[in-house]
Amino acid sequence: MSDHQLRVSKIRNGTVIDHIAAGQALNVLAILGIDGSDGHGVSIGMNVSSDRLGRKDILKVEDRELSQSEVDVLSLIAPEATINIVRDFDVVEKNRVERPDRVSGLLSCPNHNCITNADEPVETAFDVISDGVRCNYCGTIIHEGIAEHLAVE
Amino acid sequence: MRHDHLISAAQLSRSDVEAVLDRAGDVADDLGASRDSCPGLVLGLCFFEPSTRTKMSFDAAAKRLGGSTIDMGSVESSSVTKGESLADTVRVIEGYADAIVLRHPSEGAAKLASEFVDVPVINAGDGAGQHPSQTLLDLYTIREEHGLDDLTVGIMGDLKYGRTVHSLASALANFEVSQHFISPESLRLPRSVRFDLHEAGAQVREHTDLEPVLSELDVLYVTRIQRERFPDETEYRAVAGEYQIDAETLAAGPDDLTVMHPLPRVDEIAPDVDETDHASYFQQAHNGVPVRMALLEMLLENHG
Ligand SMILES: [Zn+2]
């Protein structure tokens, strides 16, 4: 194990999300709804050096394994991320994230005139396209800065 | 055409378009034959935004089919001002009508409405989004004049907020049409429309001036540049003037150039164009009734 990875201590059980684009670690936590309030240990490494990405962020979340829908969501802002499930200090699963076809209820539409921004009883839905994500209602494409449109509190 | 609703021109394949236009041709050839083809039809007209022409055109279509219409009236006088959601409004009207025609100021409104009701929903304009029934009558008009393949179409004006433009561009991508978009830089096509055209492999070029492409065009589709899109009157004047045409402008174009406009026009087409053979916008508006009759018949057939 190289030096920079040692900056964040090893965990016994939980998930290590590695190769997050530099600066996106806090957005990833926001998406996953992790704020430390449930008492699980959370370690954050930001701007650590990486052979693959130059600079990257890394997260270690103790006693928590990600669900598939959480992984889908993660893929939108951290497409290069790898997810390592750790049990008893061993990595038992190592997965790359995969982009889903659609995400629902996760992003808000940047088009202020979109019907999903009116007071209607619907969840937003975005199709994942080569160019970014696209609102299923008004067609608006979010090309970059997807994390800025996260509909998380 | 196998659709329950007409929400966006993007849902229409080439064969869908041809099926509606063929049917509309039959209707136009013999208006009497379609009279009473939908006896008892009750069409709900839900216009959350004023629109005299589109509303009257659907009203006429329903009545010529032997049906009738119900109208929620102006937004000011309806429960919408009390804060009722669109989802609630259409669920109530679903109980009164066999199909709903919806005009709404927000993009995506018709899509949302279609998710809450079982009766067919026709998008009659959602904000700066789509206006697919207008597109069908536009295509009908173009087909009458030139056919729909091996064609060069120029679309000029407010391409950013122009819903008729978004629908038309998307539908034309089904055909062998070279599309030229002419607008001020600030009002060029939105990214989403350009993305769809690119994905469809459409031949597309963008310009800021009409003059260099005019001689290549079979059709020039003009739309209005709205004053409210500009921060001040001077800026609007400077831009809008560049996109106005008159008989003299068109003299430099092909003899069989067809000039279209979704109407109402303000001053983007000078009255002297009306006297030329180029003017097709009134015929275009008239075509709305047979096209909407065909569309209603087909959606109701699909609905069983
Ligand atoms: Zn939207």
PDB file of N, CA and C in Angstrom, chain B residues 143-218:
ATOM      1  N   ARG B 143     -45.642  19.244 -47.486  1.00  0.00           N
ATOM      2  CA  ARG B 143     -45.806  18.107 -48.384  1.00  0.00           C
ATOM      3  C   ARG B 143     -46.670  18.470 -49.601  1.00  0.00           C
ATOM      4  N   GLU B 144     -47.709  19.261 -49.345  1.00  0.00           N
ATOM      5  CA  GLU B 144     -48.563  19.716 -50.448  1.00  0.00           C
ATOM      6  C   GLU B 144     -47.771  20.523 -51.473  1.00  0.00           C
ATOM      7  N   GLU B 145     -46.844  21.342 -50.963  1.00  0.00           N
ATOM      8  CA  GLU B 145     -46.100  22.248 -51.850  1.00  0.00           C
ATOM      9  C   GLU B 145     -44.908  21.579 -52.533  1.00  0.00           C
ATOM     10  N   HIS B 146     -44.176  20.749 -51.771  1.00  0.00           N
ATOM     11  CA  HIS B 146     -42.883  20.249 -52.283  1.00  0.00           C
ATOM     12  C   HIS B 146     -42.636  18.770 -52.064  1.00  0.00           C
ATOM     13  N   GLY B 147     -43.474  18.090 -51.308  1.00  0.00           N
ATOM     14  CA  GLY B 147     -43.093  16.744 -50.858  1.00  0.00           C
ATOM     15  C   GLY B 147     -42.182  16.892 -49.643  1.00  0.00           C
ATOM     16  N   LEU B 148     -41.809  15.788 -49.003  1.00  0.00           N
ATOM     17  CA  LEU B 148     -41.033  15.914 -47.761  1.00  0.00           C
ATOM     18  C   LEU B 148     -39.608  15.377 -47.865  1.00  0.00           C
ATOM     19  N   ASP B 149     -39.180  14.973 -49.057  1.00  0.00           N
ATOM     20  CA  ASP B 149     -37.790  14.532 -49.200  1.00  0.00           C
ATOM     21  C   ASP B 149     -37.063  15.398 -50.214  1.00  0.00           C
ATOM     22  N   ASP B 150     -35.731  15.332 -50.171  1.00  0.00           N
ATOM     23  CA  ASP B 150     -34.887  16.135 -51.066  1.00  0.00           C
ATOM     24  C   ASP B 150     -35.279  17.608 -50.988  1.00  0.00           C
ATOM     25  N   LEU B 151     -35.270  18.077 -49.778  1.00  0.00           N
ATOM     26  CA  LEU B 151     -35.817  19.399 -49.505  1.00  0.00           C
ATOM     27  C   LEU B 151     -34.799  20.212 -48.701  1.00  0.00           C
ATOM     28  N   THR B 152     -34.797  21.524 -48.916  1.00  0.00           N
ATOM     29  CA  THR B 152     -33.966  22.403 -48.096  1.00  0.00           C
ATOM     30  C   THR B 152     -34.885  23.401 -47.404  1.00  0.00           C
ATOM     31  N   VAL B 153     -34.858  23.363 -46.079  1.00  0.00           N
ATOM     32  CA  VAL B 153     -35.762  24.187 -45.286  1.00  0.00           C
ATOM     33  C   VAL B 153     -34.960  25.164 -44.439  1.00  0.00           C
ATOM     34  N   GLY B 154     -35.326  26.431 -44.489  1.00  0.00           N
ATOM     35  CA  GLY B 154     -34.729  27.436 -43.618  1.00  0.00           C
ATOM     36  C   GLY B 154     -35.722  27.776 -42.514  1.00  0.00           C
ATOM     37  N   ILE B 155     -35.248  27.809 -41.277  1.00  0.00           N
ATOM     38  CA  ILE B 155     -36.128  28.156 -40.157  1.00  0.00           C
ATOM     39  C   ILE B 155     -35.503  29.372 -39.478  1.00  0.00           C
ATOM     40  N   MET B 156     -36.263  30.451 -39.420  1.00  0.00           N
ATOM     41  CA  MET B 156     -35.683  31.729 -39.015  1.00  0.00           C
ATOM     42  C   MET B 156     -36.469  32.394 -37.889  1.00  0.00           C
ATOM     43  N   GLY B 157     -35.748  33.055 -36.988  1.00  0.00           N
ATOM     44  CA  GLY B 157     -36.398  33.851 -35.949  1.00  0.00           C
ATOM     45  C   GLY B 157     -35.923  33.450 -34.563  1.00  0.00           C
ATOM     46  N   ASP B 158     -36.889  33.288 -33.647  1.00  0.00           N
ATOM     47  CA  ASP B 158     -36.554  32.907 -32.277  1.00  0.00           C
ATOM     48  C   ASP B 158     -36.496  31.380 -32.190  1.00  0.00           C
ATOM     49  N   LEU B 159     -35.315  30.851 -32.333  1.00  0.00           N
ATOM     50  CA  LEU B 159     -35.170  29.393 -32.353  1.00  0.00           C
ATOM     51  C   LEU B 159     -34.980  28.838 -30.948  1.00  0.00           C
ATOM     52  N   LYS B 160     -34.665  29.724 -30.006  1.00  0.00           N
ATOM     53  CA  LYS B 160     -34.419  29.270 -28.642  1.00  0.00           C
ATOM     54  C   LYS B 160     -35.725  28.967 -27.910  1.00  0.00           C
ATOM     55  N   TYR B 161     -36.655  29.905 -27.978  1.00  0.00           N
ATOM     56  CA  TYR B 161     -37.907  29.742 -27.242  1.00  0.00           C
ATOM     57  C   TYR B 161     -39.057  29.291 -28.132  1.00  0.00           C
ATOM     58  N   GLY B 162     -38.792  29.136 -29.427  1.00  0.00           N
ATOM     59  CA  GLY B 162     -39.873  28.822 -30.357  1.00  0.00           C
ATOM     60  C   GLY B 162     -40.249  27.350 -30.345  1.00  0.00           C
ATOM     61  N   ARG B 163     -41.345  27.040 -29.663  1.00  0.00           N
ATOM     62  CA  ARG B 163     -41.732  25.624 -29.544  1.00  0.00           C
ATOM     63  C   ARG B 163     -42.113  25.022 -30.897  1.00  0.00           C
ATOM     64  N   THR B 164     -42.701  25.846 -31.792  1.00  0.00           N
ATOM     65  CA  THR B 164     -43.068  25.292 -33.098  1.00  0.00           C
ATOM     66  C   THR B 164     -41.794  24.888 -33.861  1.00  0.00           C
ATOM     67  N   VAL B 165     -40.733  25.646 -33.635  1.00  0.00           N
ATOM     68  CA  VAL B 165     -39.449  25.344 -34.284  1.00  0.00           C
ATOM     69  C   VAL B 165     -38.865  24.032 -33.743  1.00  0.00           C
ATOM     70  N   HIS B 166     -38.924  23.873 -32.425  1.00  0.00           N
ATOM     71  CA  HIS B 166     -38.348  22.664 -31.818  1.00  0.00           C
ATOM     72  C   HIS B 166     -39.045  21.408 -32.350  1.00  0.00           C
ATOM     73  N   SER B 167     -40.378  21.482 -32.430  1.00  0.00           N
ATOM     74  CA  SER B 167     -41.129  20.327 -32.923  1.00  0.00           C
ATOM     75  C   SER B 167     -40.862  20.082 -34.409  1.00  0.00           C
ATOM     76  N   LEU B 168     -40.847  21.161 -35.170  1.00  0.00           N
ATOM     77  CA  LEU B 168     -40.670  21.010 -36.618  1.00  0.00           C
ATOM     78  C   LEU B 168     -39.295  20.435 -36.946  1.00  0.00           C
ATOM     79  N   ALA B 169     -38.265  20.959 -36.297  1.00  0.00           N
ATOM     80  CA  ALA B 169     -36.898  20.495 -36.570  1.00  0.00           C
ATOM     81  C   ALA B 169     -36.799  19.002 -36.285  1.00  0.00           C
ATOM     82  N   SER B 170     -37.370  18.608 -35.168  1.00  0.00           N
ATOM     83  CA  SER B 170     -37.295  17.212 -34.770  1.00  0.00           C
ATOM     84  C   SER B 170     -38.043  16.311 -35.754  1.00  0.00           C
ATOM     85  N   ALA B 171     -39.217  16.742 -36.214  1.00  0.00           N
ATOM     86  CA  ALA B 171     -39.982  15.925 -37.161  1.00  0.00           C
ATOM     87  C   ALA B 171     -39.307  15.874 -38.534  1.00  0.00           C
ATOM     88  N   LEU B 172     -38.708  16.976 -38.959  1.00  0.00           N
ATOM     89  CA  LEU B 172     -38.057  17.004 -40.278  1.00  0.00           C
ATOM     90  C   LEU B 172     -36.857  16.061 -40.334  1.00  0.00           C
ATOM     91  N   ALA B 173     -36.305  15.750 -39.159  1.00  0.00           N
ATOM     92  CA  ALA B 173     -35.145  14.848 -39.116  1.00  0.00           C
ATOM     93  C   ALA B 173     -35.501  13.443 -39.596  1.00  0.00           C
ATOM     94  N   ASN B 174     -36.802  13.130 -39.694  1.00  0.00           N
ATOM     95  CA  ASN B 174     -37.231  11.838 -40.241  1.00  0.00           C
ATOM     96  C   ASN B 174     -37.098  11.764 -41.763  1.00  0.00           C
ATOM     97  N   PHE B 175     -36.908  12.915 -42.395  1.00  0.00           N
ATOM     98  CA  PHE B 175     -36.955  12.972 -43.860  1.00  0.00           C
ATOM     99  C   PHE B 175     -35.609  13.428 -44.420  1.00  0.00           C
ATOM    100  N   GLU B 176     -35.471  13.323 -45.742  1.00  0.00           N
ATOM    101  CA  GLU B 176     -34.247  13.777 -46.410  1.00  0.00           C
ATOM    102  C   GLU B 176     -34.310  15.286 -46.555  1.00  0.00           C
ATOM    103  N   VAL B 177     -34.090  15.965 -45.453  1.00  0.00           N
ATOM    104  CA  VAL B 177     -34.225  17.414 -45.445  1.00  0.00           C
ATOM    105  C   VAL B 177     -32.941  18.035 -44.922  1.00  0.00           C
ATOM    106  N   SER B 178     -32.456  19.028 -45.627  1.00  0.00           N
ATOM    107  CA  SER B 178     -31.327  19.778 -45.126  1.00  0.00           C
ATOM    108  C   SER B 178     -31.898  21.010 -44.403  1.00  0.00           C
ATOM    109  N   GLN B 179     -31.536  21.164 -43.135  1.00  0.00           N
ATOM    110  CA  GLN B 179     -32.146  22.221 -42.318  1.00  0.00           C
ATOM    111  C   GLN B 179     -31.148  23.350 -42.059  1.00  0.00           C
ATOM    112  N   HIS B 180     -31.595  24.572 -42.335  1.00  0.00           N
ATOM    113  CA  HIS B 180     -30.772  25.752 -42.061  1.00  0.00           C
ATOM    114  C   HIS B 180     -31.474  26.591 -40.993  1.00  0.00           C
ATOM    115  N   PHE B 181     -30.755  26.883 -39.939  1.00  0.00           N
ATOM    116  CA  PHE B 181     -31.342  27.651 -38.832  1.00  0.00           C
ATOM    117  C   PHE B 181     -30.748  29.053 -38.829  1.00  0.00           C
ATOM    118  N   ILE B 182     -31.615  30.048 -38.892  1.00  0.00           N
ATOM    119  CA  ILE B 182     -31.158  31.426 -39.034  1.00  0.00           C
ATOM    120  C   ILE B 182     -31.697  32.241 -37.864  1.00  0.00           C
ATOM    121  N   SER B 183     -30.796  32.731 -37.033  1.00  0.00           N
ATOM    122  CA  SER B 183     -31.241  33.465 -35.841  1.00  0.00           C
ATOM    123  C   SER B 183     -30.102  34.314 -35.308  1.00  0.00           C
ATOM    124  N   PRO B 184     -30.453  35.297 -34.443  1.00  0.00           N
ATOM    125  CA  PRO B 184     -29.376  35.971 -33.714  1.00  0.00           C
ATOM    126  C   PRO B 184     -28.681  34.962 -32.790  1.00  0.00           C
ATOM    127  N   GLU B 185     -27.425  35.191 -32.511  1.00  0.00           N
ATOM    128  CA  GLU B 185     -26.635  34.297 -31.658  1.00  0.00           C
ATOM    129  C   GLU B 185     -27.369  33.981 -30.341  1.00  0.00           C
ATOM    130  N   SER B 186     -27.996  35.016 -29.767  1.00  0.00           N
ATOM    131  CA  SER B 186     -28.628  34.840 -28.452  1.00  0.00           C
ATOM    132  C   SER B 186     -29.902  33.989 -28.512  1.00  0.00           C
ATOM    133  N   LEU B 187     -30.424  33.747 -29.707  1.00  0.00           N
ATOM    134  CA  LEU B 187     -31.683  32.996 -29.814  1.00  0.00           C
ATOM    135  C   LEU B 187     -31.503  31.724 -30.649  1.00  0.00           C
ATOM    136  N   ARG B 188     -30.275  31.158 -30.634  1.00  0.00           N
ATOM    137  CA  ARG B 188     -30.062  29.943 -31.429  1.00  0.00           C
ATOM    138  C   ARG B 188     -30.720  28.743 -30.753  1.00  0.00           C
ATOM    139  N   LEU B 189     -30.810  27.664 -31.493  1.00  0.00           N
ATOM    140  CA  LEU B 189     -31.465  26.452 -30.980  1.00  0.00           C
ATOM    141  C   LEU B 189     -30.887  26.018 -29.641  1.00  0.00           C
ATOM    142  N   PRO B 190     -31.727  25.546 -28.714  1.00  0.00           N
ATOM    143  CA  PRO B 190     -31.203  25.037 -27.449  1.00  0.00           C
ATOM    144  C   PRO B 190     -30.380  23.753 -27.644  1.00  0.00           C
ATOM    145  N   ARG B 191     -29.504  23.513 -26.690  1.00  0.00           N
ATOM    146  CA  ARG B 191     -28.640  22.337 -26.729  1.00  0.00           C
ATOM    147  C   ARG B 191     -29.427  21.042 -26.923  1.00  0.00           C
ATOM    148  N   SER B 192     -30.585  20.945 -26.256  1.00  0.00           N
ATOM    149  CA  SER B 192     -31.334  19.675 -26.316  1.00  0.00           C
ATOM    150  C   SER B 192     -31.817  19.400 -27.745  1.00  0.00           C
ATOM    151  N   VAL B 193     -32.237  20.438 -28.456  1.00  0.00           N
ATOM    152  CA  VAL B 193     -32.717  20.237 -29.830  1.00  0.00           C
ATOM    153  C   VAL B 193     -31.543  19.907 -30.746  1.00  0.00           C
ATOM    154  N   ARG B 194     -30.430  20.616 -30.564  1.00  0.00           N
ATOM    155  CA  ARG B 194     -29.247  20.319 -31.382  1.00  0.00           C
ATOM    156  C   ARG B 194     -28.764  18.895 -31.141  1.00  0.00           C
ATOM    157  N   PHE B 195     -28.849  18.467 -29.875  1.00  0.00           N
ATOM    158  CA  PHE B 195     -28.435  17.096 -29.529  1.00  0.00           C
ATOM    159  C   PHE B 195     -29.284  16.070 -30.287  1.00  0.00           C
ATOM    160  N   ASP B 196     -30.607  16.275 -30.282  1.00  0.00           N
ATOM    161  CA  ASP B 196     -31.507  15.337 -30.965  1.00  0.00           C
ATOM    162  C   ASP B 196     -31.239  15.296 -32.468  1.00  0.00           C
ATOM    163  N   LEU B 197     -31.017  16.468 -33.046  1.00  0.00           N
ATOM    164  CA  LEU B 197     -30.767  16.526 -34.494  1.00  0.00           C
ATOM    165  C   LEU B 197     -29.467  15.802 -34.820  1.00  0.00           C
ATOM    166  N   HIS B 198     -28.484  15.990 -33.964  1.00  0.00           N
ATOM    167  CA  HIS B 198     -27.201  15.327 -34.156  1.00  0.00           C
ATOM    168  C   HIS B 198     -27.366  13.809 -34.053  1.00  0.00           C
ATOM    169  N   GLU B 199     -28.093  13.376 -33.011  1.00  0.00           N
ATOM    170  CA  GLU B 199     -28.326  11.938 -32.808  1.00  0.00           C
ATOM    171  C   GLU B 199     -29.085  11.326 -33.992  1.00  0.00           C
ATOM    172  N   ALA B 200     -29.993  12.115 -34.575  1.00  0.00           N
ATOM    173  CA  ALA B 200     -30.807  11.613 -35.682  1.00  0.00           C
ATOM    174  C   ALA B 200     -30.030  11.657 -37.002  1.00  0.00           C
ATOM    175  N   GLY B 201     -28.832  12.207 -36.966  1.00  0.00           N
ATOM    176  CA  GLY B 201     -28.029  12.301 -38.177  1.00  0.00           C
ATOM    177  C   GLY B 201     -28.571  13.320 -39.175  1.00  0.00           C
ATOM    178  N   ALA B 202     -29.298  14.324 -38.657  1.00  0.00           N
ATOM    179  CA  ALA B 202     -29.890  15.331 -39.545  1.00  0.00           C
ATOM    180  C   ALA B 202     -28.804  16.239 -40.133  1.00  0.00           C
ATOM    181  N   GLN B 203     -29.067  16.727 -41.339  1.00  0.00           N
ATOM    182  CA  GLN B 203     -28.153  17.700 -41.948  1.00  0.00           C
ATOM    183  C   GLN B 203     -28.571  19.083 -41.467  1.00  0.00           C
ATOM    184  N   VAL B 204     -27.712  19.700 -40.679  1.00  0.00           N
ATOM    185  CA  VAL B 204     -28.077  20.938 -40.009  1.00  0.00           C
ATOM    186  C   VAL B 204     -26.980  21.975 -40.173  1.00  0.00           C
ATOM    187  N   ARG B 205     -27.370  23.211 -40.484  1.00  0.00           N
ATOM    188  CA  ARG B 205     -26.401  24.305 -40.446  1.00  0.00           C
ATOM    189  C   ARG B 205     -27.037  25.508 -39.776  1.00  0.00           C
ATOM    190  N   GLU B 206     -26.211  26.282 -39.061  1.00  0.00           N
ATOM    191  CA  GLU B 206     -26.722  27.453 -38.349  1.00  0.00           C
ATOM    192  C   GLU B 206     -26.103  28.711 -38.950  1.00  0.00           C
ATOM    193  N   HIS B 207     -26.925  29.751 -39.048  1.00  0.00           N
ATOM    194  CA  HIS B 207     -26.479  31.010 -39.651  1.00  0.00           C
ATOM    195  C   HIS B 207     -27.019  32.189 -38.847  1.00  0.00           C
ATOM    196  N   THR B 208     -26.366  33.334 -38.993  1.00  0.00           N
ATOM    197  CA  THR B 208     -26.934  34.545 -38.403  1.00  0.00           C
ATOM    198  C   THR B 208     -27.591  35.425 -39.472  1.00  0.00           C
ATOM    199  N   ASP B 209     -27.369  35.117 -40.755  1.00  0.00           N
ATOM    200  CA  ASP B 209     -27.986  35.906 -41.828  1.00  0.00           C
ATOM    201  C   ASP B 209     -28.748  35.016 -42.795  1.00  0.00           C
ATOM    202  N   LEU B 210     -29.841  35.529 -43.289  1.00  0.00           N
ATOM    203  CA  LEU B 210     -30.647  34.791 -44.262  1.00  0.00           C
ATOM    204  C   LEU B 210     -30.014  34.823 -45.654  1.00  0.00           C
ATOM    205  N   GLU B 211     -29.457  35.955 -45.983  1.00  0.00           N
ATOM    206  CA  GLU B 211     -29.019  36.229 -47.343  1.00  0.00           C
ATOM    207  C   GLU B 211     -28.174  35.115 -47.980  1.00  0.00           C
ATOM    208  N   PRO B 212     -27.135  34.600 -47.293  1.00  0.00           N
ATOM    209  CA  PRO B 212     -26.292  33.590 -47.938  1.00  0.00           C
ATOM    210  C   PRO B 212     -26.989  32.263 -48.257  1.00  0.00           C
ATOM    211  N   VAL B 213     -28.108  31.962 -47.584  1.00  0.00           N
ATOM    212  CA  VAL B 213     -28.739  30.659 -47.823  1.00  0.00           C
ATOM    213  C   VAL B 213     -30.056  30.770 -48.593  1.00  0.00           C
ATOM    214  N   LEU B 214     -30.571  31.985 -48.702  1.00  0.00           N
ATOM    215  CA  LEU B 214     -31.905  32.176 -49.276  1.00  0.00           C
ATOM    216  C   LEU B 214     -32.099  31.457 -50.623  1.00  0.00           C
ATOM    217  N   SER B 215     -31.113  31.544 -51.484  1.00  0.00           N
ATOM    218  CA  SER B 215     -31.271  31.004 -52.841  1.00  0.00           C
ATOM    219  C   SER B 215     -31.361  29.473 -52.863  1.00  0.00           C
ATOM    220  N   GLU B 216     -30.918  28.820 -51.766  1.00  0.00           N
ATOM    221  CA  GLU B 216     -30.948  27.346 -51.720  1.00  0.00           C
ATOM    222  C   GLU B 216     -32.276  26.794 -51.213  1.00  0.00           C
ATOM    223  N   LEU B 217     -33.121  27.663 -50.647  1.00  0.00           N
ATOM    224  CA  LEU B 217     -34.261  27.167 -49.880  1.00  0.00           C
ATOM    225  C   LEU B 217     -35.487  26.801 -50.721  1.00  0.00           C
ATOM    226  N   ASP B 218     -36.158  25.725 -50.312  1.00  0.00           N
ATOM    227  CA  ASP B 218     -37.489  25.421 -50.846  1.00  0.00           C
ATOM    228  C   ASP B 218     -38.549  26.040 -49.946  1.00  0.00           C
TER     229      ASP B 218
END
